Amino acid sequence: MADLSDIERMLGDWERNAVERSQRFQAMQHEVEQISITESVANGAVSVTVGNNGIPTDVRMTDAVRGMSPDEIAANVLKAMQKAQSKYPQVIQEIVAGTVGESDSAAQHIVRTAAANFPEAPPEDPEPPAPGRQLRIENEADDEPPRPPRRPAPPRRDDDDDFGDQSFLRRD
């Protein structure tokens, strides 16, 4: 059986470890609160910044977006956001490694959750050519099948003497 001094030492060690672990997690929390990741797409025309929770905090555009359609602008905002969010798990992992340590099960859970919530960004498409005259060749097989030709409308009859001068609704 352990004597009282061993128990006191175990409790003291446990308390000291709990205090140190708490301080490391507080340091991690402080660093996570400072996260700000900015990424750009379309040659810098669209930039999005995400904050410590991966949610966008800023969206900026240059005059280069004037040459884009609204759909292109929206797509570029989403691409920039995904690109910034995809960096979030790596930043979290670096913070965890520097504060709590990667062997802590709670820290591992935090990193796994960040990776699950913010997967890698899809590969970027090559930048489209500069606006201006462009030759586009498309294969019709990729489009919808052609619609059958419309039947011509029947010729209009201008004569109103189908029923004579009588109404078809009543009998005279």
Short mmCIF file of C-alpha atoms in Angstrom, two decimals:
data_model
loop_
_atom_site.label_atom_id
_atom_site.label_comp_id
_atom_site.label_asym_id
_atom_site.label_seq_id
_atom_site.Cartn_x
_atom_site.Cartn_y
_atom_site.Cartn_z
CA MET A 1 0.00 0.00 0.00
CA ALA A 2 1.29 3.48 -0.83
CA ASP A 3 2.01 5.73 2.05
CA LEU A 4 0.61 9.22 2.44
CA SER A 5 3.65 11.04 1.04
CA ASP A 6 3.45 9.04 -2.21
CA ILE A 7 -0.22 9.92 -2.61
CA GLU A 8 0.48 13.59 -1.92
CA ARG A 9 3.28 13.56 -4.50
CA MET A 10 1.00 11.88 -7.09
CA LEU A 11 -1.73 14.44 -6.46
CA GLY A 12 0.78 17.29 -6.67
CA ASP A 13 2.13 15.92 -9.98
CA TRP A 14 -1.38 15.47 -11.34
CA GLU A 15 -2.35 19.03 -10.36
CA ARG A 16 0.86 20.47 -11.82
CA ASN A 17 0.33 18.56 -15.08
CA ALA A 18 -3.29 19.73 -15.28
CA VAL A 19 -2.23 23.36 -14.75
CA GLU A 20 0.53 23.08 -17.38
CA ARG A 21 -1.84 21.41 -19.87
CA SER A 22 -4.44 24.12 -19.27
CA GLN A 23 -1.83 26.82 -19.90
CA ARG A 24 -0.74 25.13 -23.16
CA PHE A 25 -4.36 24.95 -24.34
CA GLN A 26 -4.88 28.60 -23.42
CA ALA A 27 -1.78 29.51 -25.44
CA MET A 28 -3.16 27.46 -28.34
CA GLN A 29 -6.52 29.21 -28.08
CA HIS A 30 -4.81 32.62 -28.11
CA GLU A 31 -2.85 31.72 -31.27
CA VAL A 32 -5.92 30.26 -32.99
CA GLU A 33 -7.82 33.49 -32.30
CA GLN A 34 -5.14 35.33 -34.31
CA ILE A 35 -5.56 33.22 -37.47
CA SER A 36 -6.14 35.21 -40.63
CA ILE A 37 -5.50 33.59 -44.02
CA THR A 38 -5.77 35.51 -47.31
CA GLU A 39 -5.68 33.92 -50.76
CA SER A 40 -6.17 35.37 -54.24
CA VAL A 41 -7.26 34.03 -57.61
CA ALA A 42 -7.66 35.37 -61.14
CA ASN A 43 -4.23 37.00 -61.11
CA GLY A 44 -5.05 38.81 -57.86
CA ALA A 45 -8.37 40.21 -59.07
CA VAL A 46 -10.26 38.52 -56.22
CA SER A 47 -8.94 38.01 -52.67
CA VAL A 48 -10.70 36.43 -49.71
CA THR A 49 -9.57 36.42 -46.08
CA VAL A 50 -10.83 33.81 -43.64
CA GLY A 51 -10.65 34.21 -39.88
CA ASN A 52 -9.95 31.92 -36.95
CA ASN A 53 -13.04 29.82 -37.61
CA GLY A 54 -12.49 29.50 -41.37
CA ILE A 55 -15.35 31.87 -42.18
CA PRO A 56 -14.64 34.72 -44.61
CA THR A 57 -13.92 38.03 -42.93
CA ASP A 58 -12.96 40.07 -45.99
CA VAL A 59 -13.47 40.00 -49.75
CA ARG A 60 -11.54 42.36 -52.01
CA MET A 61 -11.60 42.87 -55.77
CA THR A 62 -9.50 44.91 -58.11
CA ASP A 63 -10.68 46.74 -61.21
CA ALA A 64 -9.82 43.59 -63.17
CA VAL A 65 -13.22 42.17 -62.21
CA ARG A 66 -14.87 44.71 -64.51
CA GLY A 67 -13.97 42.42 -67.40
CA MET A 68 -15.67 39.43 -65.75
CA SER A 69 -19.26 38.35 -65.85
CA PRO A 70 -21.14 38.20 -62.54
CA ASP A 71 -20.93 34.40 -62.68
CA GLU A 72 -17.14 34.54 -63.11
CA ILE A 73 -16.82 36.94 -60.18
CA ALA A 74 -18.93 34.68 -57.96
CA ALA A 75 -16.94 31.61 -59.01
CA ASN A 76 -13.66 33.39 -58.28
CA VAL A 77 -14.87 34.48 -54.83
CA LEU A 78 -15.68 30.85 -54.03
CA LYS A 79 -12.33 29.64 -55.41
CA ALA A 80 -10.40 32.17 -53.31
CA MET A 81 -12.43 31.26 -50.22
CA GLN A 82 -11.81 27.53 -50.72
CA LYS A 83 -8.14 28.18 -51.34
CA ALA A 84 -7.82 30.14 -48.07
CA GLN A 85 -9.87 27.61 -46.10
CA SER A 86 -7.75 24.75 -47.43
CA LYS A 87 -4.73 26.29 -45.63
CA TYR A 88 -6.61 26.33 -42.30
CA PRO A 89 -5.85 22.71 -41.21
CA GLN A 90 -2.10 23.21 -41.79
CA VAL A 91 -2.09 26.42 -39.75
CA ILE A 92 -4.02 24.67 -36.95
CA GLN A 93 -1.57 21.76 -37.02
CA GLU A 94 1.41 24.14 -36.72
CA ILE A 95 -0.21 25.93 -33.77
CA VAL A 96 -1.05 22.63 -32.04
CA ALA A 97 2.48 21.33 -32.54
CA GLY A 98 3.96 24.51 -31.12
CA THR A 99 1.71 24.75 -28.06
CA VAL A 100 -0.01 21.56 -26.92
CA GLY A 101 1.96 18.98 -28.85
CA GLU A 102 0.75 16.56 -31.48
CA SER A 103 0.59 13.58 -29.12
CA ASP A 104 -2.32 15.02 -27.12
CA SER A 105 -5.57 13.25 -28.08
CA ALA A 106 -7.65 16.43 -27.80
CA ALA A 107 -5.19 18.26 -30.05
CA GLN A 108 -5.31 15.42 -32.59
CA HIS A 109 -9.10 15.70 -32.61
CA ILE A 110 -8.88 19.45 -33.27
CA VAL A 111 -6.54 18.90 -36.24
CA ARG A 112 -8.69 16.08 -37.67
CA THR A 113 -11.83 18.20 -37.35
CA ALA A 114 -10.18 21.13 -39.15
CA ALA A 115 -9.05 18.82 -41.97
CA ALA A 116 -12.54 17.33 -42.28
CA ASN A 117 -14.24 20.75 -42.33
CA PHE A 118 -11.80 22.40 -44.72
CA PRO A 119 -10.52 19.93 -47.32
CA GLU A 120 -7.91 20.74 -49.92
CA ALA A 121 -8.97 23.27 -52.52
CA PRO A 122 -9.81 21.90 -55.97
CA PRO A 123 -6.99 22.35 -58.47
CA GLU A 124 -6.98 25.73 -60.10
CA ASP A 125 -7.99 25.95 -63.72
CA PRO A 126 -5.47 27.64 -65.93
CA GLU A 127 -6.19 31.33 -66.15
CA PRO A 128 -8.49 32.14 -69.07
CA PRO A 129 -7.02 34.12 -71.93
CA ALA A 130 -7.28 37.87 -71.81
CA PRO A 131 -10.64 39.32 -72.86
CA GLY A 132 -11.00 40.19 -76.49
CA ARG A 133 -11.73 38.24 -79.61
CA GLN A 134 -11.50 34.55 -78.99
CA LEU A 135 -12.13 31.56 -81.16
CA ARG A 136 -14.03 28.82 -79.41
CA ILE A 137 -14.50 25.44 -80.99
CA GLU A 138 -17.02 23.23 -79.31
CA ASN A 139 -18.21 19.77 -80.02
CA GLU A 140 -21.95 19.58 -80.48
CA ALA A 141 -22.01 16.09 -79.00
CA ASP A 142 -21.18 17.64 -75.61
CA ASP A 143 -24.23 19.86 -75.75
CA GLU A 144 -27.84 18.88 -75.30
CA PRO A 145 -29.28 16.75 -78.10
CA PRO A 146 -30.88 18.87 -80.80
CA ARG A 147 -34.55 19.50 -80.37
CA PRO A 148 -36.88 18.14 -83.03
CA PRO A 149 -37.98 20.78 -85.52
CA ARG A 150 -41.16 22.58 -84.63
CA ARG A 151 -44.22 21.80 -86.65
CA PRO A 152 -45.40 24.79 -88.59
CA ALA A 153 -48.46 26.44 -87.17
CA PRO A 154 -51.64 25.67 -89.08
CA PRO A 155 -52.67 28.47 -91.39
CA ARG A 156 -55.08 30.94 -89.86
CA ARG A 157 -58.50 30.98 -91.25
CA ASP A 158 -59.78 34.45 -91.67
CA ASP A 159 -63.29 33.43 -92.63
CA ASP A 160 -65.75 33.55 -89.79
CA ASP A 161 -68.55 31.78 -91.66
CA ASP A 162 -67.92 28.36 -90.14
CA PHE A 163 -71.27 28.54 -88.36
CA GLY A 164 -72.90 31.07 -90.49
CA ASP A 165 -74.46 33.94 -88.62
CA GLN A 166 -75.75 31.59 -85.94
CA SER A 167 -74.31 31.08 -82.54
CA PHE A 168 -73.42 27.51 -81.75
CA LEU A 169 -74.34 28.08 -78.10
CA ARG A 170 -78.06 28.41 -78.64
CA ARG A 171 -80.64 27.06 -80.96
CA ASP A 172 -82.90 29.35 -82.86
#
